[in-house]
Tab-separated table of C-alpha atoms in Angstrom:
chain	number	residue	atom	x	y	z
A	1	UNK	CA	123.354	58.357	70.728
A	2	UNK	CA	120.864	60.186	68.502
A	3	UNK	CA	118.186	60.333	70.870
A	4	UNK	CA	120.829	61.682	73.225
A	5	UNK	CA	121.712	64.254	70.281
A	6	UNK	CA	117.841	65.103	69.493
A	7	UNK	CA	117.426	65.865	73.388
A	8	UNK	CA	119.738	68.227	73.331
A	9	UNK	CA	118.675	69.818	70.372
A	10	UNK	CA	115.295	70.083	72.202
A	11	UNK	CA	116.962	71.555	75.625
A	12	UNK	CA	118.874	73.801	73.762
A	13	UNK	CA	115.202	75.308	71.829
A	14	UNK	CA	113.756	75.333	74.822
A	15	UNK	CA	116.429	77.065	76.258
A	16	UNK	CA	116.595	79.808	73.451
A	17	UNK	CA	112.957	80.317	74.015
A	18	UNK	CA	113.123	81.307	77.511
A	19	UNK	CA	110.952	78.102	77.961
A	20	UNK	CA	111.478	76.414	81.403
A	21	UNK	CA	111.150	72.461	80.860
A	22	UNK	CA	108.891	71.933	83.877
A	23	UNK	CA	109.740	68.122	86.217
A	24	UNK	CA	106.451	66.223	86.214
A	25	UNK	CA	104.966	65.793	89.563
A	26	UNK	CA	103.367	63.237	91.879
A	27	UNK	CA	99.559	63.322	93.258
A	28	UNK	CA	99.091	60.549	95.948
A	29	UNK	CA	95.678	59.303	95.847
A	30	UNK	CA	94.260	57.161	98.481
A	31	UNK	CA	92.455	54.371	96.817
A	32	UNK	CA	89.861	52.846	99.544
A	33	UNK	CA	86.463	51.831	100.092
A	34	UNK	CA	84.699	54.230	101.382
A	35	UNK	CA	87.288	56.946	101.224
A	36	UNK	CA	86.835	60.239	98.895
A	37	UNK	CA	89.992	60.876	97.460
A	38	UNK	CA	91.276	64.594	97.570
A	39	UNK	CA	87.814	65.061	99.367
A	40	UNK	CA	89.595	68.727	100.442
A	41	UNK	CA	89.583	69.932	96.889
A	42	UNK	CA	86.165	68.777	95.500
A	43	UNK	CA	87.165	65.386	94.671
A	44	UNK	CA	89.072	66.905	91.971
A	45	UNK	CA	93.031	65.817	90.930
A	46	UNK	CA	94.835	69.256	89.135
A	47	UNK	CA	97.595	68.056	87.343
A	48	UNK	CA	99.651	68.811	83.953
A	49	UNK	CA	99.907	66.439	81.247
A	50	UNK	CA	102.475	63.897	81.832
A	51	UNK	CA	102.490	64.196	85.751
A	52	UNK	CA	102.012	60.676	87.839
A	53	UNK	CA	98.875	59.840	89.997
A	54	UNK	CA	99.978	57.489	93.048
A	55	UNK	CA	97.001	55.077	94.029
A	56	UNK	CA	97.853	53.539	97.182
A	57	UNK	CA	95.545	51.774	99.915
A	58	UNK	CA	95.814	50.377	103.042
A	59	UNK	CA	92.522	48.558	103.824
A	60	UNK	CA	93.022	45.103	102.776
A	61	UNK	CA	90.502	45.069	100.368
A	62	UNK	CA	90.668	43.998	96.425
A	63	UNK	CA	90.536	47.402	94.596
A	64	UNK	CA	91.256	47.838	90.762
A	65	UNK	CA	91.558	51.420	89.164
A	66	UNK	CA	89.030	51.830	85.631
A	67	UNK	CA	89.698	55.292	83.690
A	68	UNK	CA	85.330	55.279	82.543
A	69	UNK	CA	83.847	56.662	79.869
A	70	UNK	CA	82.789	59.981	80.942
A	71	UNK	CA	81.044	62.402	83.034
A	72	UNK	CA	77.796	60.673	83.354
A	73	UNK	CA	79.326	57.297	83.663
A	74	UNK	CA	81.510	58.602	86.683
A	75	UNK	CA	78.165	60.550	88.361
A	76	UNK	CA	76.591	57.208	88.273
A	77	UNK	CA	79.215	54.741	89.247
A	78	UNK	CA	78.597	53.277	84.977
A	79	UNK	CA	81.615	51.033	83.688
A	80	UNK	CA	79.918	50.793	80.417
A	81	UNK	CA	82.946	50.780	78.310
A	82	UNK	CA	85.482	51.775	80.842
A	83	UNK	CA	89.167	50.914	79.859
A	84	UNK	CA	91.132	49.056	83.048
A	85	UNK	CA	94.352	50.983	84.276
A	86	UNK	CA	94.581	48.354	86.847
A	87	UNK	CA	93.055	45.173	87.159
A	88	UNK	CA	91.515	43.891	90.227
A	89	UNK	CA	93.878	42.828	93.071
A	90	UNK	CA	94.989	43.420	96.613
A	91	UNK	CA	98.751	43.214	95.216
A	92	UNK	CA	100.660	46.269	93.134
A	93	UNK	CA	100.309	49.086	95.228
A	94	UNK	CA	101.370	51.690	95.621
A	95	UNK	CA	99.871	51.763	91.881
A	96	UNK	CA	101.678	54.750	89.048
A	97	UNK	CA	99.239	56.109	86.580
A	98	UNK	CA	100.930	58.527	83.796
A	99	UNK	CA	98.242	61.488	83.077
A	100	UNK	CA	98.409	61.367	79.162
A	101	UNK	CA	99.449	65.277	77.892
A	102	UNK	CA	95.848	66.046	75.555
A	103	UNK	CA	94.325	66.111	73.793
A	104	UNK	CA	93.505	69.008	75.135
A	105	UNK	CA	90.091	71.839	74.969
A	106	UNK	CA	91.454	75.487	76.141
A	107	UNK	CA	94.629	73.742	77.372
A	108	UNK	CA	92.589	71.482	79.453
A	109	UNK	CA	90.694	68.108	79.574
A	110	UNK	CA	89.174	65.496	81.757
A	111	UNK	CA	89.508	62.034	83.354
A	112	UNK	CA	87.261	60.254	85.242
A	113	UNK	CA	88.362	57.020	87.287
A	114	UNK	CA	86.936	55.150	89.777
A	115	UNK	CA	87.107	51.176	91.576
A	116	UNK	CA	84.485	48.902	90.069
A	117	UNK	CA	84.991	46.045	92.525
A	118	UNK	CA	81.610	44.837	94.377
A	119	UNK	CA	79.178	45.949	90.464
A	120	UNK	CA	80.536	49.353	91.637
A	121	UNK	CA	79.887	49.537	95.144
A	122	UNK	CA	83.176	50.962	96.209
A	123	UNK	CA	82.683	53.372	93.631
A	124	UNK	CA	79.199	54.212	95.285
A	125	UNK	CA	81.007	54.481	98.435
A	126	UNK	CA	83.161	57.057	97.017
A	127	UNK	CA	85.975	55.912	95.851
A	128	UNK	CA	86.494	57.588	92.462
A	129	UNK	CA	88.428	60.701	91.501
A	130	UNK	CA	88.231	63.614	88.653
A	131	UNK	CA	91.152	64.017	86.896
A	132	UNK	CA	91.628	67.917	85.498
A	133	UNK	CA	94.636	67.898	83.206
A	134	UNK	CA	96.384	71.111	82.298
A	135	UNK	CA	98.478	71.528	79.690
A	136	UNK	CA	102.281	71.693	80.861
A	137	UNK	CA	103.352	75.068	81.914
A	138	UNK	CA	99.734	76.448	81.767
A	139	UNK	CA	98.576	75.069	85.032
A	140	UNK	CA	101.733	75.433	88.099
A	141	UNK	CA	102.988	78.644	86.741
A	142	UNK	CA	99.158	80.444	87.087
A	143	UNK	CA	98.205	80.249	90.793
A	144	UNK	CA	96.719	77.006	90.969
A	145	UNK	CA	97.235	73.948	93.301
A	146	UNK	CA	100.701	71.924	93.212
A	147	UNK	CA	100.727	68.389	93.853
A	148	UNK	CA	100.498	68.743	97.639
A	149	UNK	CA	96.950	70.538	97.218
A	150	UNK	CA	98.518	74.286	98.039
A	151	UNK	CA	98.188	76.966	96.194
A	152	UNK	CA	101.562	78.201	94.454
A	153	UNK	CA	101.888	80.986	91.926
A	154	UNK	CA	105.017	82.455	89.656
A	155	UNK	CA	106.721	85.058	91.792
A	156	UNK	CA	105.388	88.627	90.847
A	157	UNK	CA	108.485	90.651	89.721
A	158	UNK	CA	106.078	93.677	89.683
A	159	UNK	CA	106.781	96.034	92.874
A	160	UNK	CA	104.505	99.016	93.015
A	161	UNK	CA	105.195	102.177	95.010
A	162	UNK	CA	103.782	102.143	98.501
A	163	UNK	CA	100.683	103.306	98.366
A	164	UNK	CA	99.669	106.271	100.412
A	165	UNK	CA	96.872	107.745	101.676
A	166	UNK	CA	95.741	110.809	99.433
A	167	UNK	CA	98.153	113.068	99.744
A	168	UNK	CA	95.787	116.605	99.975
A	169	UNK	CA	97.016	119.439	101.274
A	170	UNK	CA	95.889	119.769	105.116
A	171	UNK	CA	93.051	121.422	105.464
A	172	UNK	CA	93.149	123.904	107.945
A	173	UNK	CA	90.071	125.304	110.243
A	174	UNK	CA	89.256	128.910	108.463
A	175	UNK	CA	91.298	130.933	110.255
A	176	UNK	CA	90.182	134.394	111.346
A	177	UNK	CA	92.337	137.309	109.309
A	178	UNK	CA	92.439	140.633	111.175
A	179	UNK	CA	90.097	143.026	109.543
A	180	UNK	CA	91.498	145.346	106.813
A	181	UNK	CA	91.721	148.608	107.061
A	182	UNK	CA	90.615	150.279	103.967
A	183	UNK	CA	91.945	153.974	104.137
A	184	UNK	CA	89.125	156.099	102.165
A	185	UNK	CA	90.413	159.333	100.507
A	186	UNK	CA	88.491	162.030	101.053
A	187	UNK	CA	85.148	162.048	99.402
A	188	UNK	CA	85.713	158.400	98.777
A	189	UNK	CA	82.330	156.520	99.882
A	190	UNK	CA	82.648	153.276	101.938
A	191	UNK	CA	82.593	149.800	100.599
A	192	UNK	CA	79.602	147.820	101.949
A	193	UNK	CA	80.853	144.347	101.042
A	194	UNK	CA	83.600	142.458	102.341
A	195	UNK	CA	85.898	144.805	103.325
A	196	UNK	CA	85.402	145.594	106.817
A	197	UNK	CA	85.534	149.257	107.672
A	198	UNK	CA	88.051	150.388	110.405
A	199	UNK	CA	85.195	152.847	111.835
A	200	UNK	CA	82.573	150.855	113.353
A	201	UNK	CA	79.310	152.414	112.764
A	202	UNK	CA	77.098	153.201	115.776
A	203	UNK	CA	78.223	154.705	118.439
A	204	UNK	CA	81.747	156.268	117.040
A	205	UNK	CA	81.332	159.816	116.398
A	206	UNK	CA	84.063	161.810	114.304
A	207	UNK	CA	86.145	164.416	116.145
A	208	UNK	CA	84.598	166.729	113.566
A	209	UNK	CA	81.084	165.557	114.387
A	210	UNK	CA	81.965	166.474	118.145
A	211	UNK	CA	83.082	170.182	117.426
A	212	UNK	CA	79.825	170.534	115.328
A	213	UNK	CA	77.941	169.519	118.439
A	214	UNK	CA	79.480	171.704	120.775
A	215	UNK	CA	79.000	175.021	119.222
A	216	UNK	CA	75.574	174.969	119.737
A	217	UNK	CA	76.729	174.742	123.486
A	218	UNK	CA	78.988	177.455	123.324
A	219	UNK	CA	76.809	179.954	121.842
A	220	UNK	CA	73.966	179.159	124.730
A	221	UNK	CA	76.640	179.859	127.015
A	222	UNK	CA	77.054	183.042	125.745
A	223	UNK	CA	73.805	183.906	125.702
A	224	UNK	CA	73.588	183.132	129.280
A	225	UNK	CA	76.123	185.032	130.524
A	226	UNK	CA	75.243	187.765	128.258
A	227	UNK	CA	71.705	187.935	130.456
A	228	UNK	CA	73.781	187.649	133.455
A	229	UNK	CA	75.920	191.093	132.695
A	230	UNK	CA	72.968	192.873	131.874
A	231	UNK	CA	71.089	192.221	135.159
A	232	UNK	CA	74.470	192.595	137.290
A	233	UNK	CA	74.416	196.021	135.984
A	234	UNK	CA	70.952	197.150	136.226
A	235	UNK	CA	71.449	196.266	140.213
């Protein structure tokens, strides 16, 4: 009754917290000679503290399941003070191991088991598994691996705005303005720079400039038929 009453003092913390009590999970392991376990993800379990690894095999064979001493021991198939977590037999299989929860370095640590049956020749063979423990609720809830191997992250509650292409103003090809006509006032001289003139140079010539030119003409005209009169009369 008071471990009842204690648990649901502890639910109820958690609860207050916001803390989601995560369900430990289940990593099958196939434990045969000759067989890498998890082979697909670098011989390598990922699990939280307090989640199950299922050895199970199916060759026949006596197997027995040693947690060893360390790195280096597991690297060279060494049992040198490896602790049994199941002793050699062809019975008791499918076999549960409980991943202890720590201690732990950055919210992680490591195990290292493997099968010392034949003076380690089906660990040789490569039957022996890494063991990365991750604290609970530091490992499933950040993108990595569940206990089938695929990848699973928290769902992302942020939504960001559809991103567009750069919204710039279209740029146009220059178009061509009609020229502007800059009206001089009299006495006003003419603006060489941008401002186009309405009076293309050249060619153009002024009415005034034409009645300049053409008294000249006139007066030889006169003169002309001035000489003309004079010798109509002398006949």
């Amino acid at each position: 009754m008071a471990t009842a009453r204690f648990a649901c003092i502890s639910l109820s913390v958690a609860l207050v917290l916001g803390v989601a009590c995560a369900e430990e999970q289940v990593k099958e392991i196939v434990w045969d000679r000759g067989v890498v376990p998890l082979a697909d993800m670098g011989n390598t379990a990922h699990v939280e503290g307090g989640d199950i690894l299922k050895f199970s095999t199916t060759d026949g064979l006596t197997h027995d399941v040693m947690l060893l001493a360390g790195e280096t021991h597991y690297n060279f198939c060494n049992f040198t003070g490896a602790t049994p977590l199941k002793n050699e037999s062809t019975t008791g299989y499918p076999f549960d191991f409980t991943v202890p929860d720590g201690p732990y370095t950055g919210n992680v640590t490591w195990h290292y088991i493997a099968c010392s049956v034949s003076d380690g020749g089906h660990c040789n063979s490569g039957q022996k598994l890494k063991v990365m423990v991750h604290a609970p609720g530091t490992f499933r809830t950040d993108g990595h691996s569940d206990d089938d191997g695929n990848t699973t992250s928290a769902p992302t509650a942020t939504t960001s705005a559809p991103t567009s292409s750069p919204t710039s103003s279209p740029t146009s090809s220059p178009t061509a303005s009609a020229p502007t006509e800059h009206v001089h006032a009299p006495g006003e001289g003419h603006d060489h720079g941008n401002t186009t003139s309405p009076t293309p140079a050249g060619n153009t010539t002024s009415p005034a400039g034409n009645a300049a030119s053409q008294v000249p003409i006139f007066g030889a005209m006169g003169v002309v038929l001035a000489g003309l009169a004079s010798a109509l009369v002398m006949l």
